[in-house]
Amino acid sequence: MVFTSKSIILKNNATAILRNPEKADAKEMNKFLEICFSETNFLMHYPEELTQTEESEADFIEKSNASECSMMMVCIVDGQIAGNCTLMFNQGIKTRHRASIAIGILKKYWGLGIGSAMFSEMISIAKERGVLQIELEYIEGNNRACNLYEKMGFVHTGEKPNAIRLKDGTMLKAFSMVREL
């Protein structure tokens, strides 16, 4: 799904660009994901689980941009990917009123307003599409994310015990949240 690029001013007064990723971003997107996954246990993968090649990532980006079922957005700061998010629309007759969101931001860009800006855009796009409910999950202990989600109007709806198992054997819950539009 195509997203019209937009400039935003971050809390540190830097300018950032929100836009769809491009095929030419594939190599940097893989690097971004590897760094993101290495910086926190609150994302769904470890860096070594990344298996896509630059070519397969470029294909994924192209398909995402052409899709009517999802929209991917990146945040560019100083020419580098600082964050990304995906808005995925359900397609079934009984569930097409719902969409889900996933987001990741590099640690050095936390607290600058990127997450809030991305969420605002995704919420606006979901409303335009007639979505009535946006859903997400976050991992136990990710208080920064929980605070952002609550600030953006999401409420807790449930939890999955032992949903995440870290390499050291630690078991963590996954919490579900919903925002009605």
CSV table of N, CA and C in Angstrom, one decimal:
chain,number,residue,atom,x,y,z
A,1,MET,N,0.8,-1.2,0.0
A,1,MET,CA,0.0,0.0,0.0
A,1,MET,C,0.9,1.2,0.0
A,2,VAL,N,0.6,2.2,-0.8
A,2,VAL,CA,1.4,3.4,-0.9
A,2,VAL,C,1.1,4.3,0.2
A,3,PHE,N,2.1,4.9,0.8
A,3,PHE,CA,2.0,5.9,1.8
A,3,PHE,C,2.7,7.2,1.2
A,4,THR,N,2.0,8.3,1.3
A,4,THR,CA,2.6,9.6,0.8
A,4,THR,C,3.6,10.1,1.8
A,5,SER,N,4.8,10.3,1.4
A,5,SER,CA,5.9,10.7,2.2
A,5,SER,C,5.5,12.0,3.0
A,6,LYS,N,6.1,12.0,4.2
A,6,LYS,CA,5.8,13.2,5.1
A,6,LYS,C,7.0,13.5,5.9
A,7,SER,N,7.4,14.8,6.1
A,7,SER,CA,8.4,15.2,7.0
A,7,SER,C,7.9,15.5,8.3
A,8,ILE,N,8.7,15.1,9.3
A,8,ILE,CA,8.3,15.4,10.7
A,8,ILE,C,9.5,16.0,11.4
A,9,ILE,N,9.2,16.7,12.5
A,9,ILE,CA,10.3,17.3,13.3
A,9,ILE,C,10.3,16.5,14.6
A,10,LEU,N,11.5,15.9,14.9
A,10,LEU,CA,11.7,15.1,16.1
A,10,LEU,C,11.9,16.0,17.3
A,11,LYS,N,11.8,15.4,18.5
A,11,LYS,CA,12.0,16.2,19.8
A,11,LYS,C,13.4,16.8,19.9
A,12,ASN,N,14.3,16.3,19.2
A,12,ASN,CA,15.7,16.9,19.2
A,12,ASN,C,15.9,17.9,18.1
A,13,ASN,N,14.7,18.3,17.4
A,13,ASN,CA,14.7,19.3,16.3
A,13,ASN,C,15.3,18.7,15.0
A,14,ALA,N,15.6,17.5,14.9
A,14,ALA,CA,16.0,16.9,13.7
A,14,ALA,C,14.8,16.7,12.8
A,15,THR,N,15.0,16.7,11.5
A,15,THR,CA,14.0,16.4,10.5
A,15,THR,C,14.0,14.9,10.2
A,16,ALA,N,12.9,14.3,10.1
A,16,ALA,CA,12.8,12.9,9.7
A,16,ALA,C,11.8,12.8,8.6
A,17,ILE,N,11.9,11.7,7.8
A,17,ILE,CA,11.0,11.5,6.7
A,17,ILE,C,10.3,10.2,7.0
A,18,LEU,N,9.0,10.2,6.9
A,18,LEU,CA,8.2,8.9,7.0
A,18,LEU,C,7.8,8.6,5.5
A,19,ARG,N,8.1,7.4,5.1
A,19,ARG,CA,7.8,7.0,3.7
A,19,ARG,C,7.7,5.5,3.6
A,20,ASN,N,7.2,5.0,2.5
A,20,ASN,CA,7.3,3.6,2.2
A,20,ASN,C,8.8,3.2,2.0
A,21,PRO,N,9.2,2.0,2.3
A,21,PRO,CA,10.6,1.6,2.0
A,21,PRO,C,10.6,1.4,0.5
A,22,GLU,N,11.8,1.5,-0.1
A,22,GLU,CA,12.0,1.3,-1.5
A,22,GLU,C,12.9,0.1,-1.7
A,23,LYS,N,12.8,-0.5,-2.9
A,23,LYS,CA,13.7,-1.7,-3.2
A,23,LYS,C,15.1,-1.4,-2.9
A,24,ALA,N,15.6,-0.1,-3.2
A,24,ALA,CA,17.0,0.2,-2.9
A,24,ALA,C,17.3,0.3,-1.4
A,25,ASP,N,16.3,0.2,-0.6
A,25,ASP,CA,16.5,0.2,0.9
A,25,ASP,C,16.8,-1.2,1.4
A,26,ALA,N,16.7,-2.2,0.6
A,26,ALA,CA,16.7,-3.6,1.0
A,26,ALA,C,18.0,-3.9,1.9
A,27,LYS,N,19.1,-3.6,1.4
A,27,LYS,CA,20.4,-3.9,2.2
A,27,LYS,C,20.3,-3.2,3.6
A,28,GLU,N,20.0,-1.9,3.6
A,28,GLU,CA,19.9,-1.2,4.8
A,28,GLU,C,18.8,-1.7,5.7
A,29,MET,N,17.7,-2.1,5.1
A,29,MET,CA,16.6,-2.7,5.9
A,29,MET,C,17.1,-4.0,6.7
A,30,ASN,N,17.8,-4.8,6.0
A,30,ASN,CA,18.3,-6.0,6.6
A,30,ASN,C,19.3,-5.6,7.8
A,31,LYS,N,20.1,-4.6,7.6
A,31,LYS,CA,21.0,-4.1,8.6
A,31,LYS,C,20.2,-3.6,9.8
A,32,PHE,N,19.2,-2.8,9.5
A,32,PHE,CA,18.3,-2.2,10.5
A,32,PHE,C,17.7,-3.3,11.4
A,33,LEU,N,17.1,-4.3,10.7
A,33,LEU,CA,16.5,-5.4,11.5
A,33,LEU,C,17.5,-6.1,12.3
A,34,GLU,N,18.6,-6.4,11.8
A,34,GLU,CA,19.7,-7.1,12.6
A,34,GLU,C,20.0,-6.3,13.9
A,35,ILE,N,20.2,-5.0,13.7
A,35,ILE,CA,20.5,-4.1,14.9
A,35,ILE,C,19.4,-4.1,15.8
A,36,CYS,N,18.2,-3.9,15.3
A,36,CYS,CA,17.0,-3.8,16.1
A,36,CYS,C,16.8,-5.0,17.0
A,37,PHE,N,16.9,-6.2,16.3
A,37,PHE,CA,16.8,-7.5,17.0
A,37,PHE,C,17.9,-7.7,18.1
A,38,SER,N,19.0,-7.1,17.9
A,38,SER,CA,20.1,-7.3,18.8
A,38,SER,C,20.0,-6.3,20.0
A,39,GLU,N,19.3,-5.3,19.9
A,39,GLU,CA,19.2,-4.3,20.9
A,39,GLU,C,18.2,-4.6,22.1
A,40,THR,N,17.3,-5.5,21.8
A,40,THR,CA,16.2,-5.7,22.8
A,40,THR,C,15.7,-7.1,22.7
A,41,ASN,N,15.2,-7.7,23.8
A,41,ASN,CA,14.5,-8.9,23.8
A,41,ASN,C,13.0,-8.8,23.5
A,42,PHE,N,12.6,-7.5,23.3
A,42,PHE,CA,11.2,-7.3,23.2
A,42,PHE,C,10.6,-7.3,21.7
A,43,LEU,N,11.4,-7.8,20.8
A,43,LEU,CA,11.0,-8.1,19.4
A,43,LEU,C,10.9,-9.6,19.3
A,44,MET,N,10.2,-10.0,18.2
A,44,MET,CA,9.9,-11.4,18.1
A,44,MET,C,11.0,-12.3,17.6
A,45,HIS,N,12.2,-11.7,17.2
A,45,HIS,CA,13.3,-12.5,16.7
A,45,HIS,C,14.6,-12.2,17.3
A,46,TYR,N,15.5,-13.1,17.2
A,46,TYR,CA,16.9,-12.8,17.4
A,46,TYR,C,17.6,-12.5,16.1
A,47,PRO,N,18.7,-11.8,16.1
A,47,PRO,CA,19.4,-11.4,14.9
A,47,PRO,C,19.7,-12.6,14.0
A,48,GLU,N,20.1,-13.7,14.6
A,48,GLU,CA,20.6,-14.8,13.8
A,48,GLU,C,19.4,-15.5,13.1
A,49,GLU,N,18.2,-15.1,13.4
A,49,GLU,CA,17.0,-15.7,12.7
A,49,GLU,C,16.7,-15.0,11.4
A,50,LEU,N,17.4,-13.9,11.1
A,50,LEU,CA,17.2,-13.2,9.9
A,50,LEU,C,17.8,-14.0,8.7
A,51,THR,N,17.0,-14.4,7.8
A,51,THR,CA,17.5,-15.3,6.7
A,51,THR,C,17.3,-14.6,5.4
A,52,GLN,N,16.6,-13.5,5.3
A,52,GLN,CA,16.4,-12.9,4.0
A,52,GLN,C,17.7,-12.3,3.4
A,53,THR,N,17.8,-12.5,2.1
A,53,THR,CA,18.9,-11.9,1.4
A,53,THR,C,18.5,-10.5,1.0
A,54,GLU,N,19.4,-9.7,0.4
A,54,GLU,CA,19.1,-8.4,0.0
A,54,GLU,C,18.0,-8.5,-1.1
A,55,GLU,N,18.2,-9.5,-2.0
A,55,GLU,CA,17.2,-9.7,-3.1
A,55,GLU,C,15.8,-10.1,-2.6
A,56,SER,N,15.7,-11.0,-1.6
A,56,SER,CA,14.4,-11.4,-1.1
A,56,SER,C,13.8,-10.2,-0.3
A,57,GLU,N,14.6,-9.4,0.4
A,57,GLU,CA,14.0,-8.2,1.1
A,57,GLU,C,13.5,-7.2,0.1
A,58,ALA,N,14.2,-7.0,-1.0
A,58,ALA,CA,13.8,-6.1,-2.1
A,58,ALA,C,12.4,-6.6,-2.6
A,59,ASP,N,12.3,-7.9,-2.9
A,59,ASP,CA,11.1,-8.4,-3.3
A,59,ASP,C,9.9,-8.2,-2.3
A,60,PHE,N,10.2,-8.5,-1.1
A,60,PHE,CA,9.3,-8.3,0.0
A,60,PHE,C,8.8,-6.8,0.0
A,61,ILE,N,9.7,-5.9,0.0
A,61,ILE,CA,9.4,-4.4,0.0
A,61,ILE,C,8.5,-4.1,-1.2
A,62,GLU,N,8.8,-4.6,-2.4
A,62,GLU,CA,8.0,-4.4,-3.6
A,62,GLU,C,6.6,-4.9,-3.5
A,63,LYS,N,6.5,-6.1,-2.9
A,63,LYS,CA,5.2,-6.7,-2.7
A,63,LYS,C,4.4,-6.0,-1.7
A,64,SER,N,5.0,-5.5,-0.6
A,64,SER,CA,4.3,-4.8,0.4
A,64,SER,C,3.8,-3.5,-0.1
A,65,ASN,N,4.6,-2.8,-0.9
A,65,ASN,CA,4.2,-1.5,-1.5
A,65,ASN,C,3.0,-1.7,-2.5
A,66,ALA,N,2.9,-2.8,-3.1
A,66,ALA,CA,1.9,-3.1,-4.1
A,66,ALA,C,0.6,-3.7,-3.4
A,67,SER,N,0.7,-4.1,-2.2
A,67,SER,CA,-0.3,-4.8,-1.5
A,67,SER,C,-1.5,-3.9,-1.1
A,68,GLU,N,-2.7,-4.4,-1.1
A,68,GLU,CA,-3.8,-3.7,-0.6
A,68,GLU,C,-4.1,-4.2,0.8
A,69,CYS,N,-3.4,-5.2,1.3
A,69,CYS,CA,-3.6,-5.8,2.6
A,69,CYS,C,-2.7,-5.3,3.7
A,70,SER,N,-1.6,-4.6,3.3
A,70,SER,CA,-0.7,-4.1,4.3
A,70,SER,C,0.0,-2.9,3.8
A,71,MET,N,0.6,-2.1,4.8
A,71,MET,CA,1.3,-0.9,4.5
A,71,MET,C,2.6,-0.9,5.4
A,72,MET,N,3.7,-0.8,4.8
A,72,MET,CA,5.0,-0.7,5.5
A,72,MET,C,5.5,0.7,5.4
A,73,MET,N,6.0,1.3,6.5
A,73,MET,CA,6.5,2.6,6.6
A,73,MET,C,7.9,2.6,7.3
A,74,VAL,N,8.8,3.4,6.8
A,74,VAL,CA,10.1,3.6,7.5
A,74,VAL,C,10.2,5.0,7.9
A,75,CYS,N,11.0,5.2,8.9
A,75,CYS,CA,11.4,6.6,9.3
A,75,CYS,C,12.9,6.8,9.0
A,76,ILE,N,13.2,7.8,8.2
A,76,ILE,CA,14.5,8.1,7.8
A,76,ILE,C,15.0,9.3,8.5
A,77,VAL,N,16.2,9.1,9.2
A,77,VAL,CA,16.8,10.2,9.9
A,77,VAL,C,18.3,10.3,9.4
A,78,ASP,N,18.7,11.4,9.0
A,78,ASP,CA,20.1,11.6,8.5
A,78,ASP,C,20.4,10.5,7.4
A,79,GLY,N,19.5,10.2,6.6
A,79,GLY,CA,19.7,9.3,5.5
A,79,GLY,C,19.7,7.8,5.9
A,80,GLN,N,19.4,7.5,7.2
A,80,GLN,CA,19.4,6.1,7.6
A,80,GLN,C,18.0,5.7,8.2
A,81,ILE,N,17.7,4.4,8.1
A,81,ILE,CA,16.5,3.9,8.6
A,81,ILE,C,16.6,3.9,10.2
A,82,ALA,N,15.7,4.7,10.8
A,82,ALA,CA,15.7,4.8,12.3
A,82,ALA,C,14.6,3.9,12.9
A,83,GLY,N,13.5,3.7,12.1
A,83,GLY,CA,12.4,2.9,12.5
A,83,GLY,C,11.6,2.4,11.4
A,84,ASN,N,10.8,1.3,11.7
A,84,ASN,CA,9.8,0.9,10.7
A,84,ASN,C,8.6,0.3,11.3
A,85,CYS,N,7.5,0.3,10.6
A,85,CYS,CA,6.3,-0.2,11.1
A,85,CYS,C,5.5,-0.8,10.0
A,86,THR,N,4.5,-1.7,10.4
A,86,THR,CA,3.7,-2.3,9.4
A,86,THR,C,2.2,-2.3,9.9
A,87,LEU,N,1.3,-2.0,9.0
A,87,LEU,CA,-0.1,-2.0,9.3
A,87,LEU,C,-0.7,-3.1,8.4
A,88,MET,N,-1.3,-4.1,9.0
A,88,MET,CA,-1.8,-5.3,8.3
A,88,MET,C,-3.3,-5.4,8.5
A,89,PHE,N,-4.0,-5.3,7.3
A,89,PHE,CA,-5.5,-5.3,7.3
A,89,PHE,C,-6.0,-6.8,7.2
A,90,ASN,N,-6.9,-7.1,8.0
A,90,ASN,CA,-7.5,-8.4,7.9
A,90,ASN,C,-8.4,-8.4,6.7
A,91,GLN,N,-8.5,-9.6,6.0
A,91,GLN,CA,-9.2,-9.7,4.7
A,91,GLN,C,-10.5,-10.5,4.8
A,92,GLY,N,-10.7,-11.3,5.8
A,92,GLY,CA,-11.9,-12.1,5.9
A,92,GLY,C,-13.2,-11.2,6.1
A,93,ILE,N,-14.3,-11.7,5.7
A,93,ILE,CA,-15.6,-11.0,5.8
A,93,ILE,C,-15.8,-10.7,7.3
A,94,LYS,N,-15.6,-11.6,8.1
A,94,LYS,CA,-15.9,-11.5,9.6
A,94,LYS,C,-14.8,-10.7,10.3
A,95,THR,N,-13.7,-10.5,9.7
A,95,THR,CA,-12.6,-9.8,10.5
A,95,THR,C,-12.0,-8.6,9.7
A,96,ARG,N,-12.6,-8.2,8.6
A,96,ARG,CA,-12.0,-7.1,7.8
A,96,ARG,C,-12.1,-5.7,8.5
A,97,HIS,N,-12.9,-5.7,9.6
A,97,HIS,CA,-13.0,-4.4,10.4
A,97,HIS,C,-11.8,-4.3,11.3
A,98,ARG,N,-10.8,-5.2,11.3
A,98,ARG,CA,-9.7,-5.2,12.2
A,98,ARG,C,-8.4,-5.1,11.4
A,99,ALA,N,-7.4,-4.5,12.1
A,99,ALA,CA,-6.0,-4.4,11.5
A,99,ALA,C,-5.1,-4.6,12.7
A,100,SER,N,-3.8,-5.0,12.4
A,100,SER,CA,-2.8,-5.1,13.4
A,100,SER,C,-1.6,-4.3,13.1
A,101,ILE,N,-0.8,-4.0,14.1
A,101,ILE,CA,0.3,-3.1,13.9
A,101,ILE,C,1.6,-3.8,14.5
A,102,ALA,N,2.7,-3.6,13.9
A,102,ALA,CA,4.0,-3.9,14.4
A,102,ALA,C,5.0,-2.8,14.2
A,103,ILE,N,5.9,-2.6,15.1
A,103,ILE,CA,6.8,-1.4,15.0
A,103,ILE,C,8.1,-1.8,15.7
A,104,GLY,N,9.2,-1.2,15.1
A,104,GLY,CA,10.5,-1.3,15.7
A,104,GLY,C,11.3,0.0,15.4
A,105,ILE,N,12.0,0.4,16.4
A,105,ILE,CA,12.8,1.6,16.4
A,105,ILE,C,14.2,1.4,16.9
A,106,LEU,N,15.2,1.8,16.3
A,106,LEU,CA,16.6,1.7,16.8
A,106,LEU,C,16.7,2.4,18.1
A,107,LYS,N,17.5,1.8,19.0
A,107,LYS,CA,17.6,2.3,20.4
A,107,LYS,C,18.0,3.8,20.4
A,108,LYS,N,19.0,4.2,19.6
A,108,LYS,CA,19.5,5.6,19.6
A,108,LYS,C,18.4,6.6,19.2
A,109,TYR,N,17.3,6.1,18.7
A,109,TYR,CA,16.2,7.0,18.3
A,109,TYR,C,15.0,7.0,19.2
A,110,TRP,N,15.1,6.2,20.3
A,110,TRP,CA,14.0,6.1,21.3
A,110,TRP,C,13.8,7.4,21.9
A,111,GLY,N,12.5,7.7,22.2
A,111,GLY,CA,12.1,8.9,22.9
A,111,GLY,C,12.1,10.2,22.1
A,112,LEU,N,12.3,10.1,20.8
A,112,LEU,CA,12.3,11.3,19.9
A,112,LEU,C,11.0,11.6,19.2
A,113,GLY,N,10.0,10.8,19.5
A,113,GLY,CA,8.6,11.0,18.9
A,113,GLY,C,8.4,10.2,17.6
A,114,ILE,N,9.3,9.3,17.2
A,114,ILE,CA,9.1,8.6,16.0
A,114,ILE,C,8.0,7.6,16.1
A,115,GLY,N,7.9,6.9,17.2
A,115,GLY,CA,6.8,5.9,17.5
A,115,GLY,C,5.4,6.6,17.4
A,116,SER,N,5.3,7.8,18.1
A,116,SER,CA,4.1,8.5,18.1
A,116,SER,C,3.7,8.9,16.7
A,117,ALA,N,4.6,9.4,16.0
A,117,ALA,CA,4.3,9.9,14.6
A,117,ALA,C,3.9,8.7,13.7
A,118,MET,N,4.6,7.6,13.8
A,118,MET,CA,4.2,6.4,13.0
A,118,MET,C,2.8,5.9,13.4
A,119,PHE,N,2.6,5.9,14.7
A,119,PHE,CA,1.2,5.4,15.1
A,119,PHE,C,0.1,6.3,14.7
A,120,SER,N,0.4,7.6,14.7
A,120,SER,CA,-0.6,8.6,14.3
A,120,SER,C,-1.0,8.4,12.8
A,121,GLU,N,0.0,8.2,12.0
A,121,GLU,CA,-0.2,7.9,10.6
A,121,GLU,C,-0.9,6.6,10.3
A,122,MET,N,-0.5,5.6,11.0
A,122,MET,CA,-1.2,4.3,10.9
A,122,MET,C,-2.6,4.3,11.3
A,123,ILE,N,-2.9,5.0,12.4
A,123,ILE,CA,-4.3,5.1,12.9
A,123,ILE,C,-5.1,5.9,11.9
A,124,SER,N,-4.6,7.0,11.3
A,124,SER,CA,-5.3,7.7,10.3
A,124,SER,C,-5.6,6.9,9.1
A,125,ILE,N,-4.6,6.1,8.6
A,125,ILE,CA,-4.8,5.3,7.4
A,125,ILE,C,-5.9,4.2,7.7
A,126,ALA,N,-5.8,3.6,8.9
A,126,ALA,CA,-6.8,2.6,9.3
A,126,ALA,C,-8.2,3.2,9.3
A,127,LYS,N,-8.3,4.4,9.8
A,127,LYS,CA,-9.7,5.0,9.8
A,127,LYS,C,-10.2,5.3,8.4
A,128,GLU,N,-9.3,5.7,7.5
A,128,GLU,CA,-9.6,6.0,6.1
A,128,GLU,C,-10.1,4.7,5.5
A,129,ARG,N,-9.5,3.6,5.9
A,129,ARG,CA,-9.9,2.3,5.3
A,129,ARG,C,-11.2,1.7,5.9
A,130,GLY,N,-11.7,2.4,6.9
A,130,GLY,CA,-12.9,1.9,7.5
A,130,GLY,C,-12.7,0.8,8.6
A,131,VAL,N,-11.4,0.7,9.0
A,131,VAL,CA,-11.1,-0.2,10.1
A,131,VAL,C,-11.8,0.3,11.4
A,132,LEU,N,-12.3,-0.6,12.2
A,132,LEU,CA,-12.9,-0.2,13.5
A,132,LEU,C,-12.1,-0.5,14.7
A,133,GLN,N,-11.1,-1.4,14.5
A,133,GLN,CA,-10.2,-1.8,15.6
A,133,GLN,C,-8.8,-2.1,15.2
A,134,ILE,N,-7.8,-1.6,15.9
A,134,ILE,CA,-6.4,-1.9,15.6
A,134,ILE,C,-5.9,-2.7,16.8
A,135,GLU,N,-5.1,-3.7,16.5
A,135,GLU,CA,-4.7,-4.6,17.6
A,135,GLU,C,-3.1,-4.8,17.5
A,136,LEU,N,-2.6,-5.1,18.7
A,136,LEU,CA,-1.1,-5.3,18.8
A,136,LEU,C,-0.8,-6.2,20.0
A,137,GLU,N,0.4,-6.7,20.0
A,137,GLU,CA,0.9,-7.4,21.2
A,137,GLU,C,2.2,-6.8,21.5
A,138,TYR,N,2.6,-6.9,22.8
A,138,TYR,CA,3.9,-6.6,23.3
A,138,TYR,C,4.3,-7.6,24.3
A,139,ILE,N,5.6,-7.6,24.5
A,139,ILE,CA,6.2,-8.6,25.4
A,139,ILE,C,6.4,-8.0,26.8
A,140,GLU,N,6.1,-8.9,27.8
A,140,GLU,CA,6.3,-8.5,29.2
A,140,GLU,C,7.6,-7.8,29.5
A,141,GLY,N,7.5,-6.7,30.2
A,141,GLY,CA,8.7,-6.0,30.6
A,141,GLY,C,9.0,-4.8,29.6
A,142,ASN,N,8.3,-4.7,28.5
A,142,ASN,CA,8.5,-3.6,27.5
A,142,ASN,C,7.6,-2.4,27.9
A,143,ASN,N,8.0,-1.8,29.0
A,143,ASN,CA,7.2,-0.7,29.6
A,143,ASN,C,7.2,0.5,28.7
A,144,ARG,N,8.3,0.8,28.0
A,144,ARG,CA,8.4,1.9,27.1
A,144,ARG,C,7.3,1.8,26.0
A,145,ALA,N,7.2,0.6,25.4
A,145,ALA,CA,6.2,0.4,24.4
A,145,ALA,C,4.8,0.4,25.0
A,146,CYS,N,4.6,-0.2,26.1
A,146,CYS,CA,3.3,-0.1,26.7
A,146,CYS,C,2.8,1.3,27.0
A,147,ASN,N,3.8,2.2,27.4
A,147,ASN,CA,3.4,3.6,27.7
A,147,ASN,C,3.0,4.3,26.4
A,148,LEU,N,3.8,4.0,25.3
A,148,LEU,CA,3.4,4.6,24.0
A,148,LEU,C,2.1,4.1,23.5
A,149,TYR,N,1.8,2.8,23.6
A,149,TYR,CA,0.5,2.3,23.2
A,149,TYR,C,-0.6,2.9,24.0
A,150,GLU,N,-0.5,3.0,25.3
A,150,GLU,CA,-1.5,3.6,26.1
A,150,GLU,C,-1.7,5.1,25.7
A,151,LYS,N,-0.6,5.8,25.5
A,151,LYS,CA,-0.7,7.2,25.1
A,151,LYS,C,-1.5,7.3,23.7
A,152,MET,N,-1.3,6.3,22.9
A,152,MET,CA,-2.0,6.3,21.6
A,152,MET,C,-3.4,5.8,21.6
A,153,GLY,N,-3.9,5.5,22.9
A,153,GLY,CA,-5.3,5.1,23.0
A,153,GLY,C,-5.6,3.6,23.1
A,154,PHE,N,-4.6,2.8,23.1
A,154,PHE,CA,-4.8,1.3,23.2
A,154,PHE,C,-5.0,0.9,24.7
A,155,VAL,N,-5.9,-0.1,24.8
A,155,VAL,CA,-6.2,-0.7,26.1
A,155,VAL,C,-5.9,-2.2,26.2
A,156,HIS,N,-5.5,-2.7,27.3
A,156,HIS,CA,-5.2,-4.1,27.5
A,156,HIS,C,-6.5,-4.9,27.3
A,157,THR,N,-6.3,-6.0,26.6
A,157,THR,CA,-7.4,-6.9,26.4
A,157,THR,C,-7.1,-8.4,26.9
A,158,GLY,N,-5.8,-8.7,27.1
A,158,GLY,CA,-5.5,-10.0,27.5
A,158,GLY,C,-4.0,-10.3,27.6
A,159,GLU,N,-3.7,-11.5,28.0
A,159,GLU,CA,-2.3,-11.9,28.1
A,159,GLU,C,-2.2,-13.4,27.7
A,160,LYS,N,-1.0,-13.7,27.2
A,160,LYS,CA,-0.7,-15.1,26.9
A,160,LYS,C,0.5,-15.5,27.8
A,161,PRO,N,0.3,-16.4,28.8
A,161,PRO,CA,1.4,-16.8,29.6
A,161,PRO,C,2.4,-17.6,28.8
A,162,ASN,N,3.6,-17.4,29.2
A,162,ASN,CA,4.7,-18.2,28.6
A,162,ASN,C,4.7,-18.1,27.1
A,163,ALA,N,4.4,-17.0,26.5
A,163,ALA,CA,4.3,-16.8,25.0
A,163,ALA,C,5.7,-16.7,24.4
A,164,ILE,N,6.6,-16.2,25.2
A,164,ILE,CA,8.0,-16.0,24.7
A,164,ILE,C,9.0,-16.7,25.6
A,165,ARG,N,9.9,-17.4,24.9
A,165,ARG,CA,11.0,-18.1,25.7
A,165,ARG,C,12.3,-17.6,25.2
A,166,LEU,N,13.0,-16.9,26.1
A,166,LEU,CA,14.3,-16.4,25.7
A,166,LEU,C,15.4,-17.5,25.7
A,167,LYS,N,16.5,-17.2,25.1
A,167,LYS,CA,17.6,-18.2,25.1
A,167,LYS,C,18.0,-18.8,26.4
A,168,ASP,N,17.9,-17.9,27.5
A,168,ASP,CA,18.3,-18.4,28.8
A,168,ASP,C,17.2,-19.1,29.5
A,169,GLY,N,16.1,-19.4,28.8
A,169,GLY,CA,15.0,-20.1,29.4
A,169,GLY,C,14.0,-19.3,30.0
A,170,THR,N,14.2,-18.0,30.2
A,170,THR,CA,13.2,-17.1,30.8
A,170,THR,C,11.9,-17.1,30.0
A,171,MET,N,10.8,-17.3,30.7
A,171,MET,CA,9.5,-17.3,30.0
A,171,MET,C,8.8,-15.9,30.3
A,172,LEU,N,8.3,-15.3,29.2
A,172,LEU,CA,7.6,-14.0,29.3
A,172,LEU,C,6.2,-14.1,28.8
A,173,LYS,N,5.4,-13.2,29.3
A,173,LYS,CA,4.0,-13.1,28.8
A,173,LYS,C,4.0,-12.2,27.6
A,174,ALA,N,3.0,-12.4,26.7
A,174,ALA,CA,2.7,-11.5,25.7
A,174,ALA,C,1.3,-10.8,26.0
A,175,PHE,N,1.3,-9.5,26.0
A,175,PHE,CA,0.0,-8.8,26.3
A,175,PHE,C,-0.6,-8.3,25.0
A,176,SER,N,-1.9,-8.4,24.9
A,176,SER,CA,-2.7,-8.0,23.8
A,176,SER,C,-3.3,-6.6,24.2
A,177,MET,N,-3.3,-5.7,23.2
A,177,MET,CA,-4.0,-4.4,23.3
A,177,MET,C,-4.8,-4.1,22.1
A,178,VAL,N,-5.8,-3.3,22.3
A,178,VAL,CA,-6.7,-2.9,21.2
A,178,VAL,C,-7.0,-1.4,21.3
A,179,ARG,N,-7.1,-0.8,20.1
A,179,ARG,CA,-7.7,0.6,20.1
A,179,ARG,C,-8.9,0.6,19.1
A,180,GLU,N,-10.0,1.0,19.7
A,180,GLU,CA,-11.2,1.1,18.8
A,180,GLU,C,-11.1,2.5,18.1
A,181,LEU,N,-11.5,2.5,16.8
A,181,LEU,CA,-11.5,3.7,16.1
A,181,LEU,C,-12.8,4.3,15.9
